[in-house]
Amino acid sequence: AQSVAQPEDQVNVAEGNPLTVKCTYSVSGNPYLFWYVQYPNRGLQFLLKYITGDNLVKGSYGFEAEFNKSQTSFHLKKPSALVSDSALYFCAAPSGGSYIPTFGRGTSLIVHP
Amino acid sequence: GAGVSQSPSNKVTEKGKDVELRCDPISGHTALYWYRQSLGQGLEFLIYFQGNSAPDKSGLPSDRFSAERTGGSVSTLTIQRTQQEDSAVYLCASSPIFSGNTIYFGEGSWLTVV
């Protein structure tokens, strides 16, 4: 079965500093991994995904994520945080042999001015 | 349409009443998903439709919950005899088939049971 875990409920970072939101996965086979963002009172928006190929994936709004097979991680990163990046971030992966994505519990990112 | 459309965006209902939530997926997407997000919680899978196949209902929390998808497009999630614990955001998403594809979410239907 494939699942994801987000070990942090909340991440705080100062504007202009780099940010990292962590995600680890457990996999049987090749992983498909996704990051989504949810702004207040909105639905989820797709940020980026890893299917195969380069371990560094670039996505929307300047975000990127690094697939690390040895550490079974897919951490979301951004070199310089903006206050407007404050939101809830979800890591996701299809579960088991199905096409149904399961989501991590979410990490609240707070960027302080 | 251009995106996943959900209605109503907000619904307040009295305990014990039935509610219907509608989802109109992105045109051409064969897969449709319903999730529930309770306050401060992650996403809970409810049901999955893929083309003409039998839906995966494994996430429905009780027999008060049901969903259908007519003509392989629009889907309706029905909650009978609503309870206060049903208060949540109900999110619909759609995608082309294959697990490597991105799923796209609607804005959600905010349900409050009073």
XYZ file of C-alpha atoms in Angstrom:
227
model
C 0.000 0.000 0.000
C 1.096 3.530 -0.635
C 0.541 6.306 1.840
C 1.973 9.640 2.793
C 2.703 11.312 6.104
C 3.176 14.938 7.011
C 4.973 15.063 10.343
C 4.364 18.762 11.061
C 0.982 20.315 11.825
C 2.396 23.810 11.429
C 5.461 25.474 9.980
C 6.383 29.048 10.772
C 8.826 31.025 8.660
C 9.747 34.666 8.221
C 9.047 36.337 4.908
C 12.074 36.131 2.644
C 13.451 33.022 4.313
C 13.470 29.600 2.654
C 10.666 27.243 3.576
C 10.324 23.478 3.715
C 7.147 21.466 4.250
C 7.868 17.806 4.865
C 6.271 14.709 3.396
C 7.344 11.092 3.618
C 5.852 8.176 1.761
C 5.603 4.427 1.984
C 5.496 2.709 -1.363
C 5.154 -0.552 -3.134
C 6.360 0.086 -6.654
C 7.021 3.419 -8.310
C 5.531 6.344 -6.443
C 3.322 9.040 -7.856
C 3.484 11.983 -5.467
C 1.603 15.261 -5.427
C 1.458 18.530 -3.535
C -1.677 20.624 -3.226
C -2.328 23.956 -1.523
C -5.542 25.145 0.100
C -6.064 28.828 0.737
C -8.651 29.845 3.340
C -12.208 29.007 2.351
C -11.114 27.574 -0.989
C -10.760 24.179 -2.607
C -7.417 22.486 -3.153
C -5.136 23.665 -5.930
C -2.520 21.510 -7.626
C 1.074 22.662 -7.096
C 3.284 19.952 -8.571
C 3.769 16.224 -8.999
C 6.459 13.598 -9.334
C 5.880 10.723 -11.724
C 9.337 9.781 -12.927
C 12.511 11.433 -14.133
C 14.259 14.354 -12.455
C 14.213 14.240 -8.696
C 13.686 17.998 -8.478
C 10.218 18.951 -9.612
C 9.238 22.562 -10.212
C 5.670 23.740 -9.806
C 3.391 26.719 -9.451
C 4.106 29.915 -7.500
C 7.857 29.245 -7.299
C 7.496 26.016 -5.344
C 9.586 22.928 -5.948
C 9.850 19.504 -4.386
C 12.674 17.041 -4.152
C 12.046 13.328 -4.512
C 14.486 11.404 -2.346
C 14.198 7.656 -2.761
C 16.693 6.713 -0.069
C 14.870 8.809 2.524
C 11.410 8.122 1.051
C 10.683 11.824 1.177
C 9.081 14.414 -1.080
C 9.574 17.707 0.732
C 8.091 20.904 -0.637
C 10.438 23.870 -0.794
C 10.605 27.504 -1.789
C 13.751 29.651 -1.686
C 12.046 32.810 -0.433
C 8.714 32.723 1.369
C 5.959 35.274 0.859
C 3.225 36.200 3.310
C 0.763 35.172 0.598
C 2.153 31.613 0.751
C 0.402 31.186 4.097
C -2.014 28.316 3.540
C -2.641 24.634 4.211
C -0.439 22.247 2.233
C -1.260 18.640 1.473
C 0.925 15.845 0.185
C -0.884 13.059 -1.686
C -0.362 9.742 -3.405
C -2.604 7.075 -4.945
C -3.346 4.397 -2.374
C -2.405 0.821 -3.026
C -3.328 -0.403 -6.460
C -6.197 2.036 -6.857
C -6.471 5.396 -8.527
C -7.766 7.061 -5.389
C -5.415 9.655 -3.926
C -4.958 9.616 -0.201
C -3.853 12.800 1.453
C -1.616 13.621 4.353
C -3.235 15.412 7.263
C -1.997 18.758 6.000
C 0.568 21.265 7.219
C -0.362 24.832 8.004
C 2.294 27.196 6.695
C 2.433 30.584 8.357
C 4.725 33.191 6.868
C 5.362 36.151 9.154
C 6.001 39.631 7.726
C -16.786 23.723 -18.077
C -13.350 25.118 -17.320
C -13.197 23.724 -13.817
C -15.018 21.511 -11.352
C -18.227 23.197 -10.310
C -19.995 22.479 -7.036
C -23.326 23.639 -5.706
C -24.525 24.896 -3.378
C -21.422 26.647 -2.110
C -22.993 26.970 1.318
C -25.875 25.062 2.878
C -27.363 25.367 6.338
C -29.849 22.664 7.189
C -31.726 21.448 10.209
C -30.807 18.195 11.876
C -32.786 15.341 10.404
C -33.287 16.914 6.983
C -31.907 15.449 3.764
C -29.416 17.380 1.636
C -28.135 16.999 -1.898
C -24.791 18.313 -3.062
C -24.005 18.569 -6.742
C -20.740 18.255 -8.651
C -20.162 19.018 -12.306
C -16.711 17.691 -13.289
C -14.331 18.958 -15.923
C -15.542 17.960 -19.354
C -13.935 14.724 -20.528
C -12.774 13.605 -17.103
C -13.870 10.042 -16.509
C -12.965 9.823 -12.835
C -14.866 11.668 -10.108
C -14.120 11.745 -6.390
C -15.897 12.986 -3.291
C -13.966 13.903 -0.148
C -15.013 15.364 3.177
C -12.985 17.871 5.148
C -14.080 18.518 8.693
C -12.904 21.595 10.588
C -9.192 21.343 11.198
C -9.008 17.885 9.660
C -7.477 16.388 6.569
C -9.323 15.002 3.593
C -11.468 11.927 4.120
C -12.215 9.895 0.992
C -15.898 9.136 0.491
C -16.578 7.668 -2.953
C -14.968 7.252 -6.376
C -16.581 6.890 -9.799
C -14.708 5.732 -12.876
C -16.556 5.651 -16.171
C -19.254 3.002 -16.201
C -17.602 0.851 -13.551
C -19.245 0.212 -10.194
C -18.288 3.030 -7.814
C -15.883 2.495 -4.948
C -18.040 3.331 -1.930
C -15.562 2.162 0.661
C -15.218 5.600 2.263
C -18.876 6.350 2.903
C -19.209 6.716 6.694
C -22.749 5.357 7.039
C -25.763 4.230 5.045
C -27.151 7.761 5.329
C -24.646 8.734 2.658
C -25.117 7.864 -0.992
C -23.985 9.186 -4.333
C -24.788 8.728 -7.960
C -23.313 9.840 -11.215
C -25.644 10.256 -14.141
C -24.477 9.843 -17.719
C -20.877 9.655 -16.641
C -20.848 13.361 -15.821
C -22.716 15.174 -13.043
C -22.676 13.605 -9.599
C -24.952 14.102 -6.611
C -23.983 13.301 -3.032
C -27.005 12.775 -0.802
C -26.976 12.822 2.975
C -30.165 11.599 4.599
C -31.305 12.495 8.104
C -28.403 14.849 8.610
C -26.595 14.947 11.933
C -24.477 17.703 13.421
C -21.326 15.644 12.871
C -22.032 15.805 9.138
C -21.079 19.486 9.206
C -18.033 19.780 6.969
C -16.798 20.887 3.587
C -17.609 18.384 0.885
C -15.066 18.509 -1.910
C -15.519 17.057 -5.357
C -12.643 16.394 -7.751
C -12.219 14.944 -11.213
C -9.418 13.605 -13.349
C -8.647 11.580 -16.428
C -8.037 7.936 -15.600
C -4.592 6.701 -14.452
C -3.175 7.378 -11.047
C -0.398 9.553 -12.444
C -2.892 12.171 -13.478
C -3.603 15.263 -11.462
C -7.011 15.518 -9.857
C -8.709 18.903 -9.908
C -10.903 20.101 -7.079
C -13.972 22.243 -6.936
C -14.379 24.996 -4.363
C -16.395 22.757 -2.096
C -19.852 22.775 -0.553
C -19.864 24.011 3.031
C -22.532 22.138 4.965
C -23.681 23.247 8.393
C -26.210 21.155 10.288
C -27.955 23.029 13.087
